[in-house]
mmCIF file of C-alpha atoms and ligand atoms in Angstrom:
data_model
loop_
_atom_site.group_PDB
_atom_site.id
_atom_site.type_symbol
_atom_site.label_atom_id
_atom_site.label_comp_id
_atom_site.label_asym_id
_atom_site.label_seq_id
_atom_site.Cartn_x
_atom_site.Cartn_y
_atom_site.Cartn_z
ATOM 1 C CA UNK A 4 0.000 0.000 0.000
ATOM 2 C CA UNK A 5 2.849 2.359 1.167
ATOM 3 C CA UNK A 6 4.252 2.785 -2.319
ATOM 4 C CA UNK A 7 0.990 2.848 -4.226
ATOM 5 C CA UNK A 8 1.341 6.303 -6.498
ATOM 6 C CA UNK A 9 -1.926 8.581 -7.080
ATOM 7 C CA UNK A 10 -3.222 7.795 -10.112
ATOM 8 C CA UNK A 11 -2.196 10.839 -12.190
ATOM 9 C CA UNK A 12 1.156 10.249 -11.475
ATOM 10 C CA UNK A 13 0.813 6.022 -12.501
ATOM 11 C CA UNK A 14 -1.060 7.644 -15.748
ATOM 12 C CA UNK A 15 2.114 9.609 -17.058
ATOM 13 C CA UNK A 16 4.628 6.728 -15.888
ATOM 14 C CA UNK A 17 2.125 4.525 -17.804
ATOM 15 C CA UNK A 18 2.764 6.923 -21.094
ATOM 16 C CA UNK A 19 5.978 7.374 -20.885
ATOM 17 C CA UNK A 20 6.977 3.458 -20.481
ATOM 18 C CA UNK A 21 5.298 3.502 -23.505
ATOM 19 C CA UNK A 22 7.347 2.188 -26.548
ATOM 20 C CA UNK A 23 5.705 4.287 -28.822
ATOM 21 C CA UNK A 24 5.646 8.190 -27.942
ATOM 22 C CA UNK A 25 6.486 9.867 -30.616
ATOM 23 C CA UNK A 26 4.841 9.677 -34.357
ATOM 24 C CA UNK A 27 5.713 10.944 -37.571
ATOM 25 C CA UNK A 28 3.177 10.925 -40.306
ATOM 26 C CA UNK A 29 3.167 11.903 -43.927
ATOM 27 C CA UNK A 30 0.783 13.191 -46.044
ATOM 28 C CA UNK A 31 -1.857 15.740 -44.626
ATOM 29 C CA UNK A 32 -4.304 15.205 -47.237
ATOM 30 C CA UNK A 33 -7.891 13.820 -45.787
ATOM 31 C CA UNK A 34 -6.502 10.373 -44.134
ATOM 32 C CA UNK A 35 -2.853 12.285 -42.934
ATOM 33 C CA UNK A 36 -4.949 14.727 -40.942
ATOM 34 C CA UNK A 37 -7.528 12.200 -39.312
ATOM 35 C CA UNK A 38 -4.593 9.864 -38.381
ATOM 36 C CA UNK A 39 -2.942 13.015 -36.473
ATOM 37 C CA UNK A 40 -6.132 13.989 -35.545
ATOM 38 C CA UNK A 41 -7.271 10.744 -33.588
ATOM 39 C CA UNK A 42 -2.851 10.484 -32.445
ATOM 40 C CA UNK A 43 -2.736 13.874 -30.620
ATOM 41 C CA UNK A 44 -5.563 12.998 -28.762
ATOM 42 C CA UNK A 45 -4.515 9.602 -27.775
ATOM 43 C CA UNK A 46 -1.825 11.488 -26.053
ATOM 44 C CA UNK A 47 1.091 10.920 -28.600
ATOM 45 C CA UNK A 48 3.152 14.029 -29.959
ATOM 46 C CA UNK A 49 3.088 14.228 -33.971
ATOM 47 C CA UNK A 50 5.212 15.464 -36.525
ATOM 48 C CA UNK A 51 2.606 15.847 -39.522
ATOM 49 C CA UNK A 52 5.013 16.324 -42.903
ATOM 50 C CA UNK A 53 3.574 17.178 -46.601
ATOM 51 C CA UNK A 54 5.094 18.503 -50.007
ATOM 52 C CA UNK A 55 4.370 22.134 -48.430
ATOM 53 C CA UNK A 56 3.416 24.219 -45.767
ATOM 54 C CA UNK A 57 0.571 25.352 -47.082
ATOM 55 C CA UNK A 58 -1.173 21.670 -46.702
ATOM 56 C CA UNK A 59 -0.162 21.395 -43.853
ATOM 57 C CA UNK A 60 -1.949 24.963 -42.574
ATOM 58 C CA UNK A 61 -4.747 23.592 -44.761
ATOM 59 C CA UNK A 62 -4.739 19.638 -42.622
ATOM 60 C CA UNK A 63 -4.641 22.144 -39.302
ATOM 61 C CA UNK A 64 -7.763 23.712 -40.022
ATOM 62 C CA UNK A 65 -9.655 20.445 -40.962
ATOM 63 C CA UNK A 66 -8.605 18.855 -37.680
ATOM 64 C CA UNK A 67 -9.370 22.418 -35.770
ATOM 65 C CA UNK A 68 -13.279 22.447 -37.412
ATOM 66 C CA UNK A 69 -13.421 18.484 -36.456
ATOM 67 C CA UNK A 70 -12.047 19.036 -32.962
ATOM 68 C CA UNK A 71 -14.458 21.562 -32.365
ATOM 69 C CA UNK A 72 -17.447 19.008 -33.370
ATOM 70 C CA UNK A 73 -16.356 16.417 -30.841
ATOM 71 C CA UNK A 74 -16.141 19.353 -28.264
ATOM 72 C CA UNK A 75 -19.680 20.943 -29.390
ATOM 73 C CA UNK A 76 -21.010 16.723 -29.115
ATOM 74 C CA UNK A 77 -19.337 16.865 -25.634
ATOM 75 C CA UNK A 78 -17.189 13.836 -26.977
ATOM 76 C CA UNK A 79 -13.941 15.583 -25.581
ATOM 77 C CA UNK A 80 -13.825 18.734 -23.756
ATOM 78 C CA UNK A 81 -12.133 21.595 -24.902
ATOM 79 C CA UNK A 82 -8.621 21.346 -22.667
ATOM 80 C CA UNK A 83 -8.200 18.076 -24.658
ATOM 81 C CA UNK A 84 -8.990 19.922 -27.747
ATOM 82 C CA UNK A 85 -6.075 22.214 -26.839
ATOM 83 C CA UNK A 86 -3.861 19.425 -25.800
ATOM 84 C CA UNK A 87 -4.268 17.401 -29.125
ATOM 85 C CA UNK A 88 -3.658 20.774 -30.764
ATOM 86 C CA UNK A 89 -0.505 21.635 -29.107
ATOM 87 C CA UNK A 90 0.867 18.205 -29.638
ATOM 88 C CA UNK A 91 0.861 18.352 -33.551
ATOM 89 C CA UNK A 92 3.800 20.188 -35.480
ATOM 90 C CA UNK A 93 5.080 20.358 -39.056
ATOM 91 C CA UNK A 94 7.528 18.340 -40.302
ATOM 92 C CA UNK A 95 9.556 20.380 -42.911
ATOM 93 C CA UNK A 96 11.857 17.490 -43.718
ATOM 94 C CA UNK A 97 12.129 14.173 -43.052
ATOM 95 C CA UNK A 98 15.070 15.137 -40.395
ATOM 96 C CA UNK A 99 12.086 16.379 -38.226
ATOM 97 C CA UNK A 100 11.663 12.708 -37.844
ATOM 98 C CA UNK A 101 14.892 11.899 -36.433
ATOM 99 C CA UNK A 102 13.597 11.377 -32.893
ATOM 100 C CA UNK A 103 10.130 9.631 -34.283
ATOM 101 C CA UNK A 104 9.286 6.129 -32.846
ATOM 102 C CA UNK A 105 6.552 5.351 -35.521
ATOM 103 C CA UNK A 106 6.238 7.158 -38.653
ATOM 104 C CA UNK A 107 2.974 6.540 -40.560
ATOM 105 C CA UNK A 108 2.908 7.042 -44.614
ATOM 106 C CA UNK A 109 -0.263 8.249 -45.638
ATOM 107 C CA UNK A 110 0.698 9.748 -49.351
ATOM 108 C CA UNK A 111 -1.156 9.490 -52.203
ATOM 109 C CA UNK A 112 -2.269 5.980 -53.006
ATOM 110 C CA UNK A 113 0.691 5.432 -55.934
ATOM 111 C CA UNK A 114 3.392 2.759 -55.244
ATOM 112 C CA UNK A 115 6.405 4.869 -56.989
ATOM 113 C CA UNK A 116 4.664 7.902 -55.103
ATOM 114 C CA UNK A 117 4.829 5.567 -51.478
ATOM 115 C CA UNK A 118 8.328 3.894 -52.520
ATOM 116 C CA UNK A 119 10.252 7.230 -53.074
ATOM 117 C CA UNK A 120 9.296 8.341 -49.488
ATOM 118 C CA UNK A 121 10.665 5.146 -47.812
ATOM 119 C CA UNK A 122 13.806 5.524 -49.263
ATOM 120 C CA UNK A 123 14.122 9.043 -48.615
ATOM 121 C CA UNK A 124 13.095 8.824 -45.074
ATOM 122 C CA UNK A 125 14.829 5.644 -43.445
ATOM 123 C CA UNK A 126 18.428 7.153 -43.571
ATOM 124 C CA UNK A 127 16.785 10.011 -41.018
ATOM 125 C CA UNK A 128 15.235 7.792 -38.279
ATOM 126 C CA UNK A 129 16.341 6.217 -35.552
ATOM 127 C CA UNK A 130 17.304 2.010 -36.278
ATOM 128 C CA UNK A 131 14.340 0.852 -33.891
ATOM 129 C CA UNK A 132 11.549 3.203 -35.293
ATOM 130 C CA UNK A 133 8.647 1.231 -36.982
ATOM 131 C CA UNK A 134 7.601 2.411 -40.268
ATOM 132 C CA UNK A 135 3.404 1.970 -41.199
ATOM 133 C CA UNK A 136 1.528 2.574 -43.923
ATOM 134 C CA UNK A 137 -1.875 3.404 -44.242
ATOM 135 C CA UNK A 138 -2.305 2.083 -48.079
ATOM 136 C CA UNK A 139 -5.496 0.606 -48.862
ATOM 137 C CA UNK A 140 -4.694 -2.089 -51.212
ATOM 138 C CA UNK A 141 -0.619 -2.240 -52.151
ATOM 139 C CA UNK A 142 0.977 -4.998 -50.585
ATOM 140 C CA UNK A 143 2.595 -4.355 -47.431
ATOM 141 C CA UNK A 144 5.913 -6.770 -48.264
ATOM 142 C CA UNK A 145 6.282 -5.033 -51.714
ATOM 143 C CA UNK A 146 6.531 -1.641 -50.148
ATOM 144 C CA UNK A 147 8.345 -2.637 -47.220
ATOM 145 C CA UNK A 148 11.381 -3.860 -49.212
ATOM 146 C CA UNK A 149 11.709 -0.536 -50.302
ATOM 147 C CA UNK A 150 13.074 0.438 -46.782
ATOM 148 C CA UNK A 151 15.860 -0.925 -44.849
ATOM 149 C CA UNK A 152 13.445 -2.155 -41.972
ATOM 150 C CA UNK A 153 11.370 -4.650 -43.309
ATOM 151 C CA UNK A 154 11.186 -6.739 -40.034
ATOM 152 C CA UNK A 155 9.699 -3.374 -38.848
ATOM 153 C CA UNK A 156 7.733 -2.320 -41.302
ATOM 154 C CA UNK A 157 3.493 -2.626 -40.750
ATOM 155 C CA UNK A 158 0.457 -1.820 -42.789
ATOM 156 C CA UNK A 159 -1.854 0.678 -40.272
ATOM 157 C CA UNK A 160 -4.853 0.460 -42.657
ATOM 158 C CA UNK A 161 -7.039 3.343 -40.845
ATOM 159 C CA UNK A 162 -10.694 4.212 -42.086
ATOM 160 C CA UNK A 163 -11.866 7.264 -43.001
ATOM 161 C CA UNK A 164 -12.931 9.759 -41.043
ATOM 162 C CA UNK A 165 -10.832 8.572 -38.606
ATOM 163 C CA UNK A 166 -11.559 10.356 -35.951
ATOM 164 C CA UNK A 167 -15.282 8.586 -36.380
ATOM 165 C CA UNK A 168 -14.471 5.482 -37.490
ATOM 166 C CA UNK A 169 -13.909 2.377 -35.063
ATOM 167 C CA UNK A 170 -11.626 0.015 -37.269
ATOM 168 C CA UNK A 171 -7.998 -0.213 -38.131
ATOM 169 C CA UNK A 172 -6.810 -2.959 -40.345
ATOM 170 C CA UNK A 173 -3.230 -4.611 -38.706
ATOM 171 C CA UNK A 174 -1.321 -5.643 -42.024
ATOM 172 C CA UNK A 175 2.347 -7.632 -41.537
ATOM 173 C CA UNK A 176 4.621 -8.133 -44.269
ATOM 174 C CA UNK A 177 6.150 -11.593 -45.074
ATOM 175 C CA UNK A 178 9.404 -10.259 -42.581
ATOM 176 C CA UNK A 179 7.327 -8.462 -40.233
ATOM 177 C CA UNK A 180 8.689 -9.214 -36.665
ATOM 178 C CA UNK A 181 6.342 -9.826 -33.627
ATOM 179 C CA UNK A 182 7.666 -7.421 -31.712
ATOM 180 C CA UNK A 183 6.459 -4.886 -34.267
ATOM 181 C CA UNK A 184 3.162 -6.787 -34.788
ATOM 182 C CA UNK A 185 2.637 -6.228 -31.234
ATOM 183 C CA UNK A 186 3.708 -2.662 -30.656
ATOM 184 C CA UNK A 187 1.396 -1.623 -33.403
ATOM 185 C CA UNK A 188 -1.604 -3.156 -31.806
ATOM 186 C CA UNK A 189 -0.987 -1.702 -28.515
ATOM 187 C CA UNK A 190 -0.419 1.712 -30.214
ATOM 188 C CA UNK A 191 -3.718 1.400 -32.341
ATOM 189 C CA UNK A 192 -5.657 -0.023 -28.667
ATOM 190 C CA UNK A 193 -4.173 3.256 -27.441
ATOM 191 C CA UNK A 194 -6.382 5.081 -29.597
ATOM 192 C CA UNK A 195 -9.426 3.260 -28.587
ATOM 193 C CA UNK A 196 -9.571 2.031 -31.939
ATOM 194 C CA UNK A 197 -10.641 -2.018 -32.846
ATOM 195 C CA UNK A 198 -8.074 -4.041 -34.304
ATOM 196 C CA UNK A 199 -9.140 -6.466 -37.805
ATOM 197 C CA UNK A 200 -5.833 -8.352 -38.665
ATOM 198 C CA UNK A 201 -5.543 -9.192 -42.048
ATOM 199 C CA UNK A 202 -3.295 -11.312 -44.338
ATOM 200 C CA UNK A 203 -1.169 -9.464 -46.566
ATOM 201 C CA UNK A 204 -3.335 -9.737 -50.013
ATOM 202 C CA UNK A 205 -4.433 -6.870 -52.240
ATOM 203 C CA UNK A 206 -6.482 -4.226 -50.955
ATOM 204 C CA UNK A 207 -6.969 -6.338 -47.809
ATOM 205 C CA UNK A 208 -10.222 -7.055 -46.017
ATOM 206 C CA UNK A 209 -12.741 -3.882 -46.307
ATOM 207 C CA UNK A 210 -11.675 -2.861 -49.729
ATOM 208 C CA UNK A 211 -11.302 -6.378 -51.468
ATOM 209 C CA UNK A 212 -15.171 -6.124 -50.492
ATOM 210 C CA UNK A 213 -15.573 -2.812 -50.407
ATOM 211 C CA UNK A 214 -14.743 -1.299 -53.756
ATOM 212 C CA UNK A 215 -15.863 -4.011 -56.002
ATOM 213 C CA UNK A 216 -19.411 -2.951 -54.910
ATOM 214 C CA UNK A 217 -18.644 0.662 -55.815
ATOM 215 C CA UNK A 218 -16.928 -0.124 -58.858
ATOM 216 C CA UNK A 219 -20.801 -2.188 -60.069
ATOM 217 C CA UNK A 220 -22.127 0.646 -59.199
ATOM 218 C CA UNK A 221 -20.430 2.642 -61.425
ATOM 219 C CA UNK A 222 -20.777 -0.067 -63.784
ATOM 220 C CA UNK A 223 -24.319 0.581 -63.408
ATOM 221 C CA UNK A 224 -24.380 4.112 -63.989
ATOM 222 C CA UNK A 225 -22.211 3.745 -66.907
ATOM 223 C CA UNK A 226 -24.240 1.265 -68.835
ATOM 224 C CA UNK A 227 -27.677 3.613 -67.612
ATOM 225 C CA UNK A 228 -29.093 1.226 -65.593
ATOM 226 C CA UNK A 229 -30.014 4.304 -63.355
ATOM 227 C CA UNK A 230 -29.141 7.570 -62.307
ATOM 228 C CA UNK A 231 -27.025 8.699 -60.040
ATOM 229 C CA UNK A 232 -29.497 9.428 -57.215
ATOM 230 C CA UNK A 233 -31.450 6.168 -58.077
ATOM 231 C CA UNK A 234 -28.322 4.346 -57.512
ATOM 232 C CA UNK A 235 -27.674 5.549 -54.509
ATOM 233 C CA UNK A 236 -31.182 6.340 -52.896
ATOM 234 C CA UNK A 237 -31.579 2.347 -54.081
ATOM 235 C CA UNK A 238 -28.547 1.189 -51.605
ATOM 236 C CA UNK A 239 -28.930 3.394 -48.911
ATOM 237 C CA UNK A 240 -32.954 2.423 -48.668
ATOM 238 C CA UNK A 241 -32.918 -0.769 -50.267
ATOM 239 C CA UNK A 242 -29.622 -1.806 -48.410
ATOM 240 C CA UNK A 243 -29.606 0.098 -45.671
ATOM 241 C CA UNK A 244 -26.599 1.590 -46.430
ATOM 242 C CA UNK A 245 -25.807 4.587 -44.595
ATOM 243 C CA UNK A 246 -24.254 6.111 -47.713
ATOM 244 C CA UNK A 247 -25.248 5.435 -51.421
ATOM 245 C CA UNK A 248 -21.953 4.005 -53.238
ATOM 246 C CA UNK A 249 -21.531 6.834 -55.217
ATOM 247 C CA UNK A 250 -21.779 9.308 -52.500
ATOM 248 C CA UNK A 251 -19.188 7.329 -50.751
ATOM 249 C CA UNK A 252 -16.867 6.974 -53.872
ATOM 250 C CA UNK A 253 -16.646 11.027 -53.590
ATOM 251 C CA UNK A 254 -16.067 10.499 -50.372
ATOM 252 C CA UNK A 255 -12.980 8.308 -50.075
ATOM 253 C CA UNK A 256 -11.784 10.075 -53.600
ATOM 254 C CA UNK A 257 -12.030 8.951 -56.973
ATOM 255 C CA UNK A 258 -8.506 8.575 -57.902
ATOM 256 C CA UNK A 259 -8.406 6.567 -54.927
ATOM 257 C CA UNK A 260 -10.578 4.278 -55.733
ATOM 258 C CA UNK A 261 -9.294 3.450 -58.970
ATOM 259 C CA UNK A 262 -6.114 3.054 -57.904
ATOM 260 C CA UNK A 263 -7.624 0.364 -55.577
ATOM 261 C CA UNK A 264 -9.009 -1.620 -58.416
ATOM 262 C CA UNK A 265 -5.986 -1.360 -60.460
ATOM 263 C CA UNK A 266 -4.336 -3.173 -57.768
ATOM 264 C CA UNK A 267 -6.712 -5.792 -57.152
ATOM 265 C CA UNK A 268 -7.153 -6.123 -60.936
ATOM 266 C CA UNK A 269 -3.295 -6.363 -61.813
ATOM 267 C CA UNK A 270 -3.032 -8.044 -58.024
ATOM 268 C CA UNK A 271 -5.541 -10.852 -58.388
ATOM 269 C CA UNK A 272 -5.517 -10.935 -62.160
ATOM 270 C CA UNK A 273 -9.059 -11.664 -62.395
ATOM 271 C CA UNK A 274 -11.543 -9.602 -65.075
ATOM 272 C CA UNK A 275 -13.977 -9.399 -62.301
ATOM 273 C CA UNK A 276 -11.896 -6.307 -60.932
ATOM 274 C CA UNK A 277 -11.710 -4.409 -64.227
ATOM 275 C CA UNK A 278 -11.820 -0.770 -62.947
ATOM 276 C CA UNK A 279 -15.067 0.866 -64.798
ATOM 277 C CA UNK A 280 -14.107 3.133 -67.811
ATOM 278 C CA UNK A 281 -16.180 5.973 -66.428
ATOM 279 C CA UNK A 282 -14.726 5.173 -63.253
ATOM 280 C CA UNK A 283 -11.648 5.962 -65.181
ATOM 281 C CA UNK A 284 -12.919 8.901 -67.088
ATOM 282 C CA UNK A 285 -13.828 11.108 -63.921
ATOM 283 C CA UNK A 286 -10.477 10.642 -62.653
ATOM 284 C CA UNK A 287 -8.935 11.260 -66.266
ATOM 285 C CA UNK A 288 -10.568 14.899 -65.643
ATOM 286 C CA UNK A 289 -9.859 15.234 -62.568
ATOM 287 C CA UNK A 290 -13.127 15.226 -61.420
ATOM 288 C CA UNK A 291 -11.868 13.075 -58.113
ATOM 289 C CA UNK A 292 -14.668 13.759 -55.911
ATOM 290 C CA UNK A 293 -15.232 15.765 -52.513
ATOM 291 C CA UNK A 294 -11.707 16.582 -52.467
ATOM 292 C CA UNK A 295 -11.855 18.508 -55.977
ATOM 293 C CA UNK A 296 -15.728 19.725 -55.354
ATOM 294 C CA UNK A 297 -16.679 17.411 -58.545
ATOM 295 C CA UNK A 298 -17.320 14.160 -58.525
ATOM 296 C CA UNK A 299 -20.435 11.948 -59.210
ATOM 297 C CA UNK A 300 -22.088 14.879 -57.492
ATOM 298 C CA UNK A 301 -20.838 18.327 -57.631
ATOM 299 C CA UNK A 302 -20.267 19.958 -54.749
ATOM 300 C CA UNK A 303 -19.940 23.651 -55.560
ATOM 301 C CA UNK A 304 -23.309 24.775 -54.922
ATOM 302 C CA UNK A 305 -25.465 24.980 -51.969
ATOM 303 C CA UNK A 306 -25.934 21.147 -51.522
ATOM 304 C CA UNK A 307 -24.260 18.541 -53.357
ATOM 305 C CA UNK A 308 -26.160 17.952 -57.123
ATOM 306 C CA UNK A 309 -25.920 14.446 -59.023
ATOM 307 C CA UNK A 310 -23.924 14.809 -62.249
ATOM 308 C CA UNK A 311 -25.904 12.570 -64.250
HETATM 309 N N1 LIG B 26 -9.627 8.210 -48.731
HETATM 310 C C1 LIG B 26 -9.933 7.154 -48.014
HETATM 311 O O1 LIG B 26 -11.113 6.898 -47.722
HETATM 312 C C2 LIG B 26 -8.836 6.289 -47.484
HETATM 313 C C3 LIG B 26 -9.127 5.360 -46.471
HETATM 314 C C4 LIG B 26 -8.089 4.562 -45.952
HETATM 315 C C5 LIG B 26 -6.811 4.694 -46.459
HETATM 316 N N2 LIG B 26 -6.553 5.597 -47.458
HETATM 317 C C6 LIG B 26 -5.177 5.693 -47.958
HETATM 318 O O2 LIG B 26 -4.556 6.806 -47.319
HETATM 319 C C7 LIG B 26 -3.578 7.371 -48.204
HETATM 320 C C8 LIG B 26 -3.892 8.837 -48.393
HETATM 321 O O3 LIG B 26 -5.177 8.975 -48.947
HETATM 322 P P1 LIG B 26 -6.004 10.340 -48.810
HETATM 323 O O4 LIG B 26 -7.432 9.990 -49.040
HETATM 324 O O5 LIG B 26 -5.606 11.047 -47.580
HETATM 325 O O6 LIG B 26 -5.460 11.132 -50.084
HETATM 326 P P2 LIG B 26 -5.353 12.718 -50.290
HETATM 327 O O7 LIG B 26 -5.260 12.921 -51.751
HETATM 328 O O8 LIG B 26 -6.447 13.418 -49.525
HETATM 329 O O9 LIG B 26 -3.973 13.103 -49.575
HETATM 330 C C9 LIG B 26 -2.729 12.663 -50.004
HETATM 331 C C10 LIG B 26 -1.711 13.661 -49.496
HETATM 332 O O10 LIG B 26 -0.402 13.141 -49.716
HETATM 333 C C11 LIG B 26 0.415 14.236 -50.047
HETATM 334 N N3 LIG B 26 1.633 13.750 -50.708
HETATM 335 C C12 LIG B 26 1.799 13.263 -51.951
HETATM 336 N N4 LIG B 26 3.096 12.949 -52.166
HETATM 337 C C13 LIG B 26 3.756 13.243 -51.008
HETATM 338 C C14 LIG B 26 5.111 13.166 -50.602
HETATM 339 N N5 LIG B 26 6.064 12.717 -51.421
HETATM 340 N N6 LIG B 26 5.434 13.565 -49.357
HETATM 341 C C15 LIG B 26 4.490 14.046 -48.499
HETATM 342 N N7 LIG B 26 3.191 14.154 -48.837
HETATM 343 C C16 LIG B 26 2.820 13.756 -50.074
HETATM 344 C C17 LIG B 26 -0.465 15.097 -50.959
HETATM 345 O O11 LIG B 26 0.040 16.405 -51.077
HETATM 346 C C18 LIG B 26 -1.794 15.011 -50.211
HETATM 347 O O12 LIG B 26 -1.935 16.054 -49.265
HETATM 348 C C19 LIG B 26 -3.623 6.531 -49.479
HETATM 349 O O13 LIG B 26 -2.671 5.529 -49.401
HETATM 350 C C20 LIG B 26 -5.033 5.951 -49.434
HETATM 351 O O14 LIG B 26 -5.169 4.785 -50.166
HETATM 352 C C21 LIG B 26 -7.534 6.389 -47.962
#
């Protein structure tokens, strides 16, 4: 009993006995800014790095205005809004890394894009640092061979928005080490977030089912089965889906999602995965959802209009 601490104190020798303190993680773009989002609050101090300053002023806003809702929903209060605030810095270079104990890719979903980072980063960080990635369908051995830690090198597959959403996917590579395997989960409890392991095969669990679905349904719209709000007010009230697939395509990003299919198509070599051509098309133009205001629905007006 004597030496029994109070339990603030046991709390912060708890965190800092913690293997994993500090993360590094890179990209700000809609996933890079949830991940440091949902990390500064679980008490962890993060470096957020992307290919200017200006995104990453533009990720600090997002995760200010989504901060706010959980205070305004009573979710957190507002001295851990500050908290998770203060915690999260820029990471002009990938030296800002050099102290990191997890560093979490979360670039754009493009394997040259994913593998120039790895080798640019791993001569900066510390031998024992674990490098994640948050890609949703590129195979977690492939891109860990790119580094110079594959025995700690993970797949964090996080779902978006992740402040909201429950899951996170636990990918190891062929040389993935348990030690790493098990750090990872306890960092990803840490965040109060549920745990799905899954065996290193393209696009994983949720998007090997996932985006097939949204890829019919573009199928569907492309060969005028029905329009875009029939398509969508047909799976969210026929399905019960909370979002219609095409609404949810915008969502996670066009380009995204053909990426996706290109790797389970190439990945899988099956024709079942052929990415749509007007799947193709939108991103072709740029049109890559949400993110660019245009998507299967355009999003510059008032409320969000179908596009055909
Ligand atoms: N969108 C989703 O629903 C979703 C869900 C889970 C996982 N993911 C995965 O998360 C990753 C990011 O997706 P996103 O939706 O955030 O895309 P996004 O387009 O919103 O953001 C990508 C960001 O990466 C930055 N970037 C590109 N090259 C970079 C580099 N060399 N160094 C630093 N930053 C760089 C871009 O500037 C951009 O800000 C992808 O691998 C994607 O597959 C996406």
């Amino acid at each position: 009993m004597g030496d029994e601490k109070p339990a603030a104190e046991t709390k912060e020798r708890a965190q800092s006995d913690r293997p994993i303190q500090r993360v590094g993680v890179i990209g700000a773009g809609q996933m890079g800014n949830g991940i440091a989002h949902a990390v500064a609050l679980g008490g962890f101090d993060v470096a957020l790095n992307d290919l200017s300053k200006e995104k990453y002023d533009a990720a600090m806003e997002t995760i200010e205005k989504n901060l706010e809702r959980q205070v305004n929903s009573g979710k957190i209060s507002q001295e851990e809004m500050d908290k998770a605030q203060g915690r999260i810095t820029f990471a002009e270079s990938y030296s800002d890394f050099a102290d990191a104990d997890l560093v979490i890719e979360a670039a754009t979903e493009e394997e040259t894009v994913k593998r120039k980072i790895f080798v640019a980063l791993c001569p900066y960080l510390k031998p024992e640092a674990i490098v994640g990635t948050n890609t949703s369908s590129i195979s977690i051995t492939r891109l860990a061979a790119a580094t110079d830690r594959p025995e700690r090198f993970i797949g964090l597959h996080f779902m978006n928005p992740v402040p909201v959403m429950e899951l996170v996917e636990v990918i190891r590579g062929i040389a993935t080490e348990d030690v790493t395997f098990g750090r990872a989960k306890e960092f990803v409890s840490t965040l109060g977030k549920t745990i799905a392991v899954s065996e290193d095969f393209p696009a994983f669990m949720v998007n090997r089912i996932l985006l097939p679905m949204i890829n019919e349904a573009v199928y569907t719209l492309y060969e005028g089965v029905g329009s875009v709000d029939a398509i969508d007010t047909a799976m969210r009230l026929g399905a019960h889906h909370p979002m219609g697939p095409l609404q949810l395509a915008d969502f996670i990003g066009l380009d995204t999602c053909l990426s996706i299919m290109q790797v389970l198509y190439e990945g899988l070599a099956d024709s079942k995965y052929r990415p749509c051509p007007l799947l193709v098309k939108y991103v072709e133009a740029g049109w890559l959802g949400r993110k660019s205001n245009r998507g299967f629905y355009d999003y510059r007006g008032e409320t969000p209009m179908p596009t055909r």
